[in-house]
CSV table of C-alpha atoms in Angstrom, one decimal:
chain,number,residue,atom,x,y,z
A,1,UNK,CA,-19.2,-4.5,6.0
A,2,UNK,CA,-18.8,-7.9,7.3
A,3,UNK,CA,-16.1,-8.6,10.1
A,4,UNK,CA,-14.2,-11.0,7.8
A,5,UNK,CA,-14.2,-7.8,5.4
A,6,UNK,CA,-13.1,-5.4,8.0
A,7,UNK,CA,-10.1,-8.0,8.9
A,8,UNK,CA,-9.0,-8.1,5.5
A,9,UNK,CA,-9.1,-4.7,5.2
A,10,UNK,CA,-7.2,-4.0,8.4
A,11,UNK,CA,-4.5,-6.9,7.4
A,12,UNK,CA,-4.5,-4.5,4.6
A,13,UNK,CA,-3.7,-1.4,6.2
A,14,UNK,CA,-1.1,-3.1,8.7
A,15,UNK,CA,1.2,-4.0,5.5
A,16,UNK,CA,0.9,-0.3,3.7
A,17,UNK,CA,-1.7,-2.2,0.7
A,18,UNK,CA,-4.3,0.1,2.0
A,19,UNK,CA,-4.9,3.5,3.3
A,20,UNK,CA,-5.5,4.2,7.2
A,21,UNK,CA,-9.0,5.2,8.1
A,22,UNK,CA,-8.2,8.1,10.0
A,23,UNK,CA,-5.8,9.2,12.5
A,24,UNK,CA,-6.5,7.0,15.5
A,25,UNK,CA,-6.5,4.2,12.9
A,26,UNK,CA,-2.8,4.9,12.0
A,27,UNK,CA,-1.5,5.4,15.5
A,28,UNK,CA,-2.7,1.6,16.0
A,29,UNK,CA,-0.3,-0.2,13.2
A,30,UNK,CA,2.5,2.4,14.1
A,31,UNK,CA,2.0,0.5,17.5
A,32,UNK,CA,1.8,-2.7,16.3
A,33,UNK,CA,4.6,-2.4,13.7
A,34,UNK,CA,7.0,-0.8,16.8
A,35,UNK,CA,5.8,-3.8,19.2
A,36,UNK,CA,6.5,-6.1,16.3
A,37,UNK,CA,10.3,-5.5,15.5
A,38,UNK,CA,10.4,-5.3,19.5
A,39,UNK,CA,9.3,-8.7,19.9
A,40,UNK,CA,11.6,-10.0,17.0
A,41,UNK,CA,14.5,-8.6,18.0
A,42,UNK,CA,14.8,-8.5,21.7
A,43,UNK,CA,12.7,-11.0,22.7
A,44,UNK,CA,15.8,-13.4,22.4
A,45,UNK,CA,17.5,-11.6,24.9
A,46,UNK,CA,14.6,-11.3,27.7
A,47,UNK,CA,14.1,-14.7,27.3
A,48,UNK,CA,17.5,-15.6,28.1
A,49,UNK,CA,18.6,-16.2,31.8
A,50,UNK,CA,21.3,-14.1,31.1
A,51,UNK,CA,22.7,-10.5,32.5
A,52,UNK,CA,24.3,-8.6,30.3
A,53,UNK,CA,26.6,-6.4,32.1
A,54,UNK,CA,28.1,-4.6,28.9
A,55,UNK,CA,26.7,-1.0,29.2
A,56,UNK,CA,26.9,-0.2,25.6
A,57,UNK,CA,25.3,-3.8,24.4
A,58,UNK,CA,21.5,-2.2,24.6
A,59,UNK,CA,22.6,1.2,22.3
A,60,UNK,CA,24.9,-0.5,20.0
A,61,UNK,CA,21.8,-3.0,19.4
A,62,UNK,CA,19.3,-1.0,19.5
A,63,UNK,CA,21.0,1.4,17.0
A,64,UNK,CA,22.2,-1.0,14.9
A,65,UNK,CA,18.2,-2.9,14.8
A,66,UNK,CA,17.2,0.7,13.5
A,67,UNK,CA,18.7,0.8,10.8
A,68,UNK,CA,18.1,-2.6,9.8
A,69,UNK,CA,14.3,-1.4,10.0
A,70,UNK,CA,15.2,1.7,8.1
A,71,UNK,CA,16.8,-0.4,5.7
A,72,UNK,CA,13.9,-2.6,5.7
A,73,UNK,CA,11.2,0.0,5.0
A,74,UNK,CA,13.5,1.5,2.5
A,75,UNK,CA,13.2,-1.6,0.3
A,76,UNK,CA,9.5,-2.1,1.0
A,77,UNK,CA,8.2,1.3,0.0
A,78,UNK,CA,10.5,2.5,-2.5
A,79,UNK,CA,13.2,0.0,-3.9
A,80,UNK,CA,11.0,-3.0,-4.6
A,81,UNK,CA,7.9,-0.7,-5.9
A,82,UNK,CA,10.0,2.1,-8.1
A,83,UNK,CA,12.8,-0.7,-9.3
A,84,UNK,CA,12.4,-4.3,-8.5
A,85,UNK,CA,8.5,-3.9,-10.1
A,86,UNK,CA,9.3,-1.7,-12.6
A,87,UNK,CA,12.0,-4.3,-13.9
A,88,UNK,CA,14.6,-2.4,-13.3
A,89,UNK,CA,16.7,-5.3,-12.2
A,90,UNK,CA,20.1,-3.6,-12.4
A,91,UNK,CA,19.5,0.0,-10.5
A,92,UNK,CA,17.4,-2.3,-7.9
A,93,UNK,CA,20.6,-4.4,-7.5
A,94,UNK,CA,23.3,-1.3,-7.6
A,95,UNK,CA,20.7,0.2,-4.7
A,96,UNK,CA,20.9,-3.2,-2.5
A,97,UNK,CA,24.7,-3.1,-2.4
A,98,UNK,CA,25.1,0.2,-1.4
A,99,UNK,CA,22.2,0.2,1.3
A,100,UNK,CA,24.3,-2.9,2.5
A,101,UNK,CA,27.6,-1.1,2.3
A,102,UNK,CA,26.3,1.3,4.3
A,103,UNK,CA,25.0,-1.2,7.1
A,104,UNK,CA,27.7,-3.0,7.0
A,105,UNK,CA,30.1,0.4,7.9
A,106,UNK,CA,27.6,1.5,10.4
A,107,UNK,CA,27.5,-2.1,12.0
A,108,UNK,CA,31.4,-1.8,12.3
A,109,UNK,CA,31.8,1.6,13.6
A,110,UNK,CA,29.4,0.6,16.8
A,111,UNK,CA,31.2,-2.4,17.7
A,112,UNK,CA,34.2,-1.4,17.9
A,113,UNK,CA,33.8,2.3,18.9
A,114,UNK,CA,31.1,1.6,21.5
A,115,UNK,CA,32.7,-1.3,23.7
A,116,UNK,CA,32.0,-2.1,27.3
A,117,UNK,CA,35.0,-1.5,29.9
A,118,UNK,CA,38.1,-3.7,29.9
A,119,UNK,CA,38.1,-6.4,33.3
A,120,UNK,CA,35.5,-8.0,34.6
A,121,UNK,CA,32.5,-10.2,32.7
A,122,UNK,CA,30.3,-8.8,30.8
A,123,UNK,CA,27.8,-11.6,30.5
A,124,UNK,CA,25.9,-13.0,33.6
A,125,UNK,CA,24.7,-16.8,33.2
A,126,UNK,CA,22.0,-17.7,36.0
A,127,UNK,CA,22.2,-21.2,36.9
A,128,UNK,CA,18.7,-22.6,37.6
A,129,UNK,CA,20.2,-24.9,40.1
A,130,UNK,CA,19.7,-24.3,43.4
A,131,UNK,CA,23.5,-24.1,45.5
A,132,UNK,CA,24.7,-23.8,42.4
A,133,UNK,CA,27.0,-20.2,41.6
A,134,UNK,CA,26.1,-18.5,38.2
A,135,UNK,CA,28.5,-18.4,35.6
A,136,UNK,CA,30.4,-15.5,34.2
A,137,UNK,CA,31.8,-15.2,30.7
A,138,UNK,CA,34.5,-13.0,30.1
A,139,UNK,CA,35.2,-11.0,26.4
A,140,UNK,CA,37.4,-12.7,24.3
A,141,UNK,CA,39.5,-10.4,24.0
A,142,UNK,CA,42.1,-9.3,21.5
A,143,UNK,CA,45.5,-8.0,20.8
A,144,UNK,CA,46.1,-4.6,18.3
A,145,UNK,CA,49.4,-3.4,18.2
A,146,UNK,CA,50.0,0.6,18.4
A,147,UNK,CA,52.6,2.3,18.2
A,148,UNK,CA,52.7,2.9,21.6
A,149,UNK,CA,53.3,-1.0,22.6
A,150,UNK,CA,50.5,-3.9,23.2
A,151,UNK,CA,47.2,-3.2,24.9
A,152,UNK,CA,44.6,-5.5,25.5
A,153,UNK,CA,41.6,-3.4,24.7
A,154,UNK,CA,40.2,-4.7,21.5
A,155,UNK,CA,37.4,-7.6,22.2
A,156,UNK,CA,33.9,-8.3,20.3
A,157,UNK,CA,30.7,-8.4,22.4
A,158,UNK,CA,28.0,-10.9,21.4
A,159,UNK,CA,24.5,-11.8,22.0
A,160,UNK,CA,24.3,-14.1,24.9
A,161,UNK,CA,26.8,-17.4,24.5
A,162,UNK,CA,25.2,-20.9,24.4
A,163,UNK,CA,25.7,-22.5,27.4
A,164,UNK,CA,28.4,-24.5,27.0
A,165,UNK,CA,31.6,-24.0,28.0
A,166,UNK,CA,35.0,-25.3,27.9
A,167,UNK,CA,37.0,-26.0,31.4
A,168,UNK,CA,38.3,-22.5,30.8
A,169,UNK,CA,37.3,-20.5,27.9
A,170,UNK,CA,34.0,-19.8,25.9
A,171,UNK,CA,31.9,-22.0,24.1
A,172,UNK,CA,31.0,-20.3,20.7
A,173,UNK,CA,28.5,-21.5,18.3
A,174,UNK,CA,28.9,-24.9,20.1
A,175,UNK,CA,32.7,-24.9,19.5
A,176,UNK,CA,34.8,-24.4,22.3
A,177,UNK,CA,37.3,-21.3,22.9
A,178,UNK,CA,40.9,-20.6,23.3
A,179,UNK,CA,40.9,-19.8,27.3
A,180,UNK,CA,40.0,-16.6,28.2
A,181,UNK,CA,42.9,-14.4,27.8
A,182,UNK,CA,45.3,-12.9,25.4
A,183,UNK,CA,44.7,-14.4,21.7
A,184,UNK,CA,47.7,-15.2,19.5
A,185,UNK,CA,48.4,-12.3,17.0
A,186,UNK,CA,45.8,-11.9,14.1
A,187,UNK,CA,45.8,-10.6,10.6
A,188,UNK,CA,44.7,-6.9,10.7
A,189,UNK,CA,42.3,-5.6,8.1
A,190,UNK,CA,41.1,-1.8,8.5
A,191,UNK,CA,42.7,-1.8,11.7
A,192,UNK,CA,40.8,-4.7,13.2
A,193,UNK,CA,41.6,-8.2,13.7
A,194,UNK,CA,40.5,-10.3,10.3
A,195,UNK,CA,38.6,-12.6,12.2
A,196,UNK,CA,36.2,-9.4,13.9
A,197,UNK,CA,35.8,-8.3,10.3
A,198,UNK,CA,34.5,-11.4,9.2
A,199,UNK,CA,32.0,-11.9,12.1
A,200,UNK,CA,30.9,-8.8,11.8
A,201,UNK,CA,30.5,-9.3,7.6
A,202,UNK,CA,28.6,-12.8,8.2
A,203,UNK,CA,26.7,-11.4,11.0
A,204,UNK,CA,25.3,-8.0,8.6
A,205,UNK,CA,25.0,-10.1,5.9
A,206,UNK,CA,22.7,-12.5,7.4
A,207,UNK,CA,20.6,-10.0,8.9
A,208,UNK,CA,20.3,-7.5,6.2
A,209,UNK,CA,19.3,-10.8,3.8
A,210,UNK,CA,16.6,-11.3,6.5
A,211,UNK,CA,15.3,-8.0,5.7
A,212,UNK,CA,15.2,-8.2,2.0
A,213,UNK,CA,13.4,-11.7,2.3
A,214,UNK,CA,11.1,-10.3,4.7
A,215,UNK,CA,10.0,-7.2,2.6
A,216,UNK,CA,10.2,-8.9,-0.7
A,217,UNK,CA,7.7,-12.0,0.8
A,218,UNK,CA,4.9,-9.3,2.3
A,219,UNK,CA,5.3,-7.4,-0.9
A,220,UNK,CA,5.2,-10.5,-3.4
A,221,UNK,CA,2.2,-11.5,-1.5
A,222,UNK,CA,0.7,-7.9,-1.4
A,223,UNK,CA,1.2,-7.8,-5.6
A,224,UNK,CA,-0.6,-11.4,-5.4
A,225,UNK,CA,-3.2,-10.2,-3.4
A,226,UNK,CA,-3.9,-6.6,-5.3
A,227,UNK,CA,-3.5,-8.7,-8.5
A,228,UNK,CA,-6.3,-10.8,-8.0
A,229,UNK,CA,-8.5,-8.3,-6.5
A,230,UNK,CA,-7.9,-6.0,-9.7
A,231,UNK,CA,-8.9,-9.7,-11.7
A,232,UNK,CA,-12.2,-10.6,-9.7
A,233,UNK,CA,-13.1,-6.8,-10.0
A,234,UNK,CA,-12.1,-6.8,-13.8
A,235,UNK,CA,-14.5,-10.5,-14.0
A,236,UNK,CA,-17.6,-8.7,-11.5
A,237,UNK,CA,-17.3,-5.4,-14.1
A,238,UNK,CA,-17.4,-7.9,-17.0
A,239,UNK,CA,-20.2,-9.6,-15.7
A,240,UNK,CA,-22.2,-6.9,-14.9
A,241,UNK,CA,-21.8,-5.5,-18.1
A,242,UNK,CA,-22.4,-8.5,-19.6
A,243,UNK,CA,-26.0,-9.6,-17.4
A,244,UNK,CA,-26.9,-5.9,-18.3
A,245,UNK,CA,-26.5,-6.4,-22.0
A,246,UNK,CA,-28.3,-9.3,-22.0
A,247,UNK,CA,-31.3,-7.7,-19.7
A,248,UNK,CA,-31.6,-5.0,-22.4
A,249,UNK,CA,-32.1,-7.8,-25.2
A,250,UNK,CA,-34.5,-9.2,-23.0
A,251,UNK,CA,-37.1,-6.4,-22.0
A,252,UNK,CA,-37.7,-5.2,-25.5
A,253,UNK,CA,-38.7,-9.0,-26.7
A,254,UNK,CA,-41.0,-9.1,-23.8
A,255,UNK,CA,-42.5,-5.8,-24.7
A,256,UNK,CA,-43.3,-6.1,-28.0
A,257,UNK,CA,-44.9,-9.8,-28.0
A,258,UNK,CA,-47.0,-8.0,-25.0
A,259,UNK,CA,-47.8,-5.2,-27.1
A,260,UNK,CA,-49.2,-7.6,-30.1
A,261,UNK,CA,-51.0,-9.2,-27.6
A,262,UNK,CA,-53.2,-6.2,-26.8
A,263,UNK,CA,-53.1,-4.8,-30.4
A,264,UNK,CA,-54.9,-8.4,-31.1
A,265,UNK,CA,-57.6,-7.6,-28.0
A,266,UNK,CA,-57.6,-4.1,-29.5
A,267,UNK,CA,-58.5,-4.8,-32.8
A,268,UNK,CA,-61.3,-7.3,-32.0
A,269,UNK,CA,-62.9,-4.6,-29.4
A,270,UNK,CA,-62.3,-7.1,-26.6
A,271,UNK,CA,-63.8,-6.1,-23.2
A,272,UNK,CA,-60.5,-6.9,-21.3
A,273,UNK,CA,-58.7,-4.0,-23.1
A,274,UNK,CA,-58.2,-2.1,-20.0
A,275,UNK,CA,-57.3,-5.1,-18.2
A,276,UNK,CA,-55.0,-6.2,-20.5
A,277,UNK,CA,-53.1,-2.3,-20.1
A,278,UNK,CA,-53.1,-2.4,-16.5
A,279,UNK,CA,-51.4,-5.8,-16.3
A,280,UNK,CA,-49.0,-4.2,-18.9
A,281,UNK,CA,-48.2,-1.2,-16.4
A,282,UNK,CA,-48.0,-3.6,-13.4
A,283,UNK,CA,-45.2,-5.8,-15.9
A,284,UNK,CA,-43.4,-2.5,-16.8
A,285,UNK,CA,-43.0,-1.4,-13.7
A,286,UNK,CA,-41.7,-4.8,-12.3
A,287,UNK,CA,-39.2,-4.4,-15.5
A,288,UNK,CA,-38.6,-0.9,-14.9
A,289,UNK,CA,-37.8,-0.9,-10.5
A,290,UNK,CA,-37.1,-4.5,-10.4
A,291,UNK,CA,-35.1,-6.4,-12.6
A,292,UNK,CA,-31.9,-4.2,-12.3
A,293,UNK,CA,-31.5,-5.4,-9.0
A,294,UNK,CA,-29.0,-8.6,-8.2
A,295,UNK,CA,-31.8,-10.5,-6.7
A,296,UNK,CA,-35.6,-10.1,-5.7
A,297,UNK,CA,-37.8,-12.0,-3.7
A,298,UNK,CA,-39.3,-15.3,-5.5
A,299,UNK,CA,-42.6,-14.0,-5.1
A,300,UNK,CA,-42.3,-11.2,-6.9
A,301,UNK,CA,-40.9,-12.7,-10.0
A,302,UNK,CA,-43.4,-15.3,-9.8
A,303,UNK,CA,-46.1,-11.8,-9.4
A,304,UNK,CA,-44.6,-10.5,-12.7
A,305,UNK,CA,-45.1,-14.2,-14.3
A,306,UNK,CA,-48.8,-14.6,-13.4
A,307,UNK,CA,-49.5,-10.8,-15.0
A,308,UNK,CA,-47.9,-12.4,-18.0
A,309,UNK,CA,-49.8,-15.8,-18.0
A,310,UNK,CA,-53.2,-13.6,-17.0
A,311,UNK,CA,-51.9,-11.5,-20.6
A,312,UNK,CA,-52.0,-14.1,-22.4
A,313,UNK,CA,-54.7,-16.4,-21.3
A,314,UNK,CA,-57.2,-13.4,-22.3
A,315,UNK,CA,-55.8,-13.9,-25.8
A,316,UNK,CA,-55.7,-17.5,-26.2
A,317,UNK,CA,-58.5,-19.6,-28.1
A,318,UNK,CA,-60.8,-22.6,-26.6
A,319,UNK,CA,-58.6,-24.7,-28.6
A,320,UNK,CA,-55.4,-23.7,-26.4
A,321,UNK,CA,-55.1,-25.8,-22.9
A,322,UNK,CA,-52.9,-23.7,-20.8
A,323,UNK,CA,-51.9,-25.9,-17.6
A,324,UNK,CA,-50.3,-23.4,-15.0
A,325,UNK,CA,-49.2,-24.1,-11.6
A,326,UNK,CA,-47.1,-22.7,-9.0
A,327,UNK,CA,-46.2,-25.0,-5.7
A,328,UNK,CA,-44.1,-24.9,-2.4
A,329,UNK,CA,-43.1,-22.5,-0.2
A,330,UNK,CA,-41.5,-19.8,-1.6
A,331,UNK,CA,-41.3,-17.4,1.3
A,332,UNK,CA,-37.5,-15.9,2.2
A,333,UNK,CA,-36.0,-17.4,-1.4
A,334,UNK,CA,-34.6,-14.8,-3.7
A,335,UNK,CA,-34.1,-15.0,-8.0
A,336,UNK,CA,-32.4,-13.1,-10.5
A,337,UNK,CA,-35.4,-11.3,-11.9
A,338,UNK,CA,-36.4,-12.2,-15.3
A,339,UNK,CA,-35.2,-15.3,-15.4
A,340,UNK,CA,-37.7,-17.4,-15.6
A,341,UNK,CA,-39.8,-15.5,-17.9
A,342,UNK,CA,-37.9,-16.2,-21.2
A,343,UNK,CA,-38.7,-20.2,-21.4
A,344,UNK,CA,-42.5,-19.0,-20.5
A,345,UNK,CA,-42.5,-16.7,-22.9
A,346,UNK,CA,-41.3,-19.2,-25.6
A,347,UNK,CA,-43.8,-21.5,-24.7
A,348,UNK,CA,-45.9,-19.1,-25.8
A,349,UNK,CA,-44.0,-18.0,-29.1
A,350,UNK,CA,-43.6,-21.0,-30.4
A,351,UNK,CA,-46.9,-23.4,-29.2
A,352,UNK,CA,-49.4,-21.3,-29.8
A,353,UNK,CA,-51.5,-21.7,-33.4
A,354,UNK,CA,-54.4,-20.3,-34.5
A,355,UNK,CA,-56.0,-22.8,-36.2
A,356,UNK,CA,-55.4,-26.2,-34.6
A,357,UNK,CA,-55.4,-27.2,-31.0
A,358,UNK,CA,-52.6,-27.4,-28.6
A,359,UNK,CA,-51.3,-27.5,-25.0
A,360,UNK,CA,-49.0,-25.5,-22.9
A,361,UNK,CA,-47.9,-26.9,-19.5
A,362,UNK,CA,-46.3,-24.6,-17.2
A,363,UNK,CA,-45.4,-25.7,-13.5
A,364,UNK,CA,-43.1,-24.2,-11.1
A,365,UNK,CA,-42.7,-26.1,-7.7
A,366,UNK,CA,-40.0,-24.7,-4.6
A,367,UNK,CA,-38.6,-27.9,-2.7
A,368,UNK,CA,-36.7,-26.2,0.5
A,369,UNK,CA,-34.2,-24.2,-1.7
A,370,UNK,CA,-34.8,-25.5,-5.0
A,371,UNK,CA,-36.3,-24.5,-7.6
A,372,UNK,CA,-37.8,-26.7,-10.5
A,373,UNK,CA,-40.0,-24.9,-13.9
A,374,UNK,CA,-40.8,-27.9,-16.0
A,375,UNK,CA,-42.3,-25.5,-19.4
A,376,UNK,CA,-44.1,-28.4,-22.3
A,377,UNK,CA,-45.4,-27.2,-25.4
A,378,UNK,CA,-45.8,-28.2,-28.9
A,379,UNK,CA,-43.6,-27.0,-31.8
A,380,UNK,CA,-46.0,-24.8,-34.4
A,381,UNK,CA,-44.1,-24.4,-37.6
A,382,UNK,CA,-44.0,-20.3,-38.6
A,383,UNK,CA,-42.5,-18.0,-40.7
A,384,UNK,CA,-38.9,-17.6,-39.9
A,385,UNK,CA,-39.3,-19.8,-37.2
A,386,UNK,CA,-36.4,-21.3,-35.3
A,387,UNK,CA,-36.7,-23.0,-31.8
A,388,UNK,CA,-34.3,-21.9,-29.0
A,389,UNK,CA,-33.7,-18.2,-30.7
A,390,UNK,CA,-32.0,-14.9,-29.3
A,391,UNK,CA,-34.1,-15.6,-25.7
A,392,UNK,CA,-33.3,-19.2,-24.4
A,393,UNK,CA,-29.9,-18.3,-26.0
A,394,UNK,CA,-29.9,-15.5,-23.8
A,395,UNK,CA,-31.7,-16.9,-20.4
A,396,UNK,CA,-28.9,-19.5,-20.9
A,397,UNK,CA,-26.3,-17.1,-20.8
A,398,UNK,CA,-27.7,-15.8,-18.0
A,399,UNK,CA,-27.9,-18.8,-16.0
A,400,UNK,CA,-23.7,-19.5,-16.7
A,401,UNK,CA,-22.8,-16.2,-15.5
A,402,UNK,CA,-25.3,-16.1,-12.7
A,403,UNK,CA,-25.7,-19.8,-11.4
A,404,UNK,CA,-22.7,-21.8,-12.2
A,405,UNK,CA,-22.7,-25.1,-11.4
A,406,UNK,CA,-26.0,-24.5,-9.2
A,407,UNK,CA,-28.6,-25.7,-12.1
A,408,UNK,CA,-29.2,-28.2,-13.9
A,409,UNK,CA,-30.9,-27.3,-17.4
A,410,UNK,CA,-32.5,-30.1,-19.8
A,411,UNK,CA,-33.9,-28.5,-23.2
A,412,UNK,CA,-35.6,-31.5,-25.7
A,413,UNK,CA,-36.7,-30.6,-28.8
A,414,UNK,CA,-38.5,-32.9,-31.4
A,415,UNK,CA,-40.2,-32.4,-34.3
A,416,UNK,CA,-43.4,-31.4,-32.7
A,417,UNK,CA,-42.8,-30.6,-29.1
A,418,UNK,CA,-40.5,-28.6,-26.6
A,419,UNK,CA,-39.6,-29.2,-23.3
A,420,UNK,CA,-37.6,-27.4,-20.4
A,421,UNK,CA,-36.6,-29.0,-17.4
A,422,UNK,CA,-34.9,-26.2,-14.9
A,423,UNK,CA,-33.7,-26.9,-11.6
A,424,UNK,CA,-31.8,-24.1,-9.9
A,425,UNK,CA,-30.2,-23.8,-6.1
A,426,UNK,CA,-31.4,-20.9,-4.8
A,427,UNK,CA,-29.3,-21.5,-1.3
A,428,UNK,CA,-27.1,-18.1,-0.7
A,429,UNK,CA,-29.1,-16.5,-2.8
């Protein structure tokens, strides 16, 4: 595995698309996931030259951030998956409100049941300047009536102000404050002033949207990812099949016009009989160990051609010229096996006759990383004969699924000669 691959596949594991390794392997994203949400949501706060000197603002936040990523792993791993991409829109919906109802009640009942101490500030500004005294923001802080009277005891404590203040009172979101103090009377609602309710609504709302975009994002671009992984599996199976299929049309056509070609030596009593079969065992094994591999070396394939060309050159009469030539270096250059073979082999098919003369030009030439077969022969008119049958059809094929847009393939046909012109990149090969 490459270290791109193992990347990938660690990216994978970090976001649940893939399963841990082993146990070591899981304690690792546990730790990165806990120093994530860490980072996000209290590095803010460190970063600040603030003090905060509210001794329930570290629980009530880091209570309240819990549930948010409870929340958030809730929708991840079982909302989106089991509703959302199951399409069922309206349960997934019913499910968000509630899960928010519930934050939004459990936001409410730590800010105003976990409060820091009534008097002095609860939020420590450090001024940078030297001489200069640091700045201390009081609560705002408002009035519930009881039955018992008025008590100043109510007040909301934020994340850390923006520094800017009015002459006296607190600058919030940039807007300047009544003075620190007793606020005019508010509109109750549950027992809390309206305008605590409604910071408290925007401030769950924003937060708990966060989290739904958050999850829904990684898990729209997990289903993107696993989507076209499942497609460029579905296209690599496909093509497999397909290179296989046309492999097994292949080998049979090579063996049988072999098999003639020995019957013919055969049946004349030829000396090179047992010549002939040995070159035929050396061509069946190549067929048999070799060509179901992606690639072999360019030697080797041009091996298994020269058996072929020694086959038939033992067959061939004095009125055949058979022009064959191999150049370049070919050394550390890898082929799909077979491929090269089919355009020899008809050359052969198709040039050969028995009773006038004829030439066959074969020449194969490496050039750095390319490849050039340049195949000529002449067109001999026999029964059932039709040029560029089930085998170029095939090889063509072949060279689509296997070579795409690195060859370049010129076929001319005339009335009385064929020619192939094949240059292929064999670069990444």
């Amino acid at each position: 595995m490459t270290n791109r691959e193992r990347l990938n596949s660690f990216l994978l594991s970090l976001f649940g698309m893939k399963k841990t390794i082993n146990r070591g392997h899981l304690l690792l994203i546990i730790l990165i996931h806990v120093a994530g949400w860490c980072l996000l949501f209290f590095l803010p706060v460190l970063l600040y030259p603030v003090r905060i000197n509210d001794n329930w603002f570290y629980t009530r936040e880091i209570v309240d951030k819990s549930i948010l990523i409870i929340l958030f792993y809730t929708n991840y791993y079982l909302l989106i998956p089991r509703l959302f991409e199951r399409k069922k829109y309206l349960a997934y919906a019913g499910s968000v409100l509630l899960a928010f109802i519930a934050y939004l009640g459990s936001h409410m009942a730590l800010r105003f049941n976990f409060m820091g101490d009534v008097g002095g500030p609860l939020v420590r500004i450090f001024n940078p300047a030297p001489g200069t005294a640091d700045t201390l923001v009081s609560p705002v802080v408002y009035r519930e009536f009881i039955e018992s009277g008025v008590r100043k005891v109510r007040f909301d404590t934020n994340m850390p102000f923006r520094r800017k203040f009015a002459e006296k009172g607190v600058a919030v979101m940039g807007q300047s404050a009544m003075p620190i103090g007793v606020m005019p009377d508010e509109v109750m609602l549950f027992g809390i002033p309206k305008p605590m309710v409604m910071l408290s609504f925007n401030r769950t709302l924003s937060s708990f949207v966060l989290m739904l975009l958050m999850g829904g994002f990684i898990r729209l671009a997990y289903s993107f990812i696993r989507n076209q992984n499942e497609k460029k599996a579905l296209e690599n199976a496909n093509l497999n099949a397909e290179v296989n299929f046309l492999k097994s049309q292949i080998n049979p056509h090579f063996l049988f016009n072999t098999l003639n070609s020995i019957y013919a030596q055969a049946h004349s009593r030829s000396e090179n009989t047992e010549f002939s079969i040995l070159k035929l065992s050396e061509l069946l094994r190549y067929v048999l160990y070799d060509s179901g591999a992606e690639k072999v070396e360019l030697t080797r394939d041009i091996q298994y051609i020269n058996n072929y060309i020694d086959l038939q050159r033992l067959r061939l009469s004095n009125r055949i010229q058979l022009d064959y030539a191999v150049e370049g270096n070919m050394d550390g250059l890898s082929i799909a096996p077979m491929l090269l073979i089919s355009f020899i082999e008809n050359a052969f098919k198709h040039g050969i006759s028995y009773t006038q003369p004829g030439s066959i030009l074969i020449h194969i030439k490496t050039a750095g990383q390319e490849l050039q077969l340049l195949v000529h022969n002449p067109l001999v008119e026999k029964d059932g004969f039709a040029p560029g049958g089930l085998g170029l059809k095939n090889v063509t094929r072949r060279l689509a699924l296997l070579y795409p847009d690195r060859h370049q393939l010129d076929i001319i046909r005339t009335t009385d000669t064929h020619i192939v012109n094949l240059k292929l990149d064999l670069s990444n090969a």
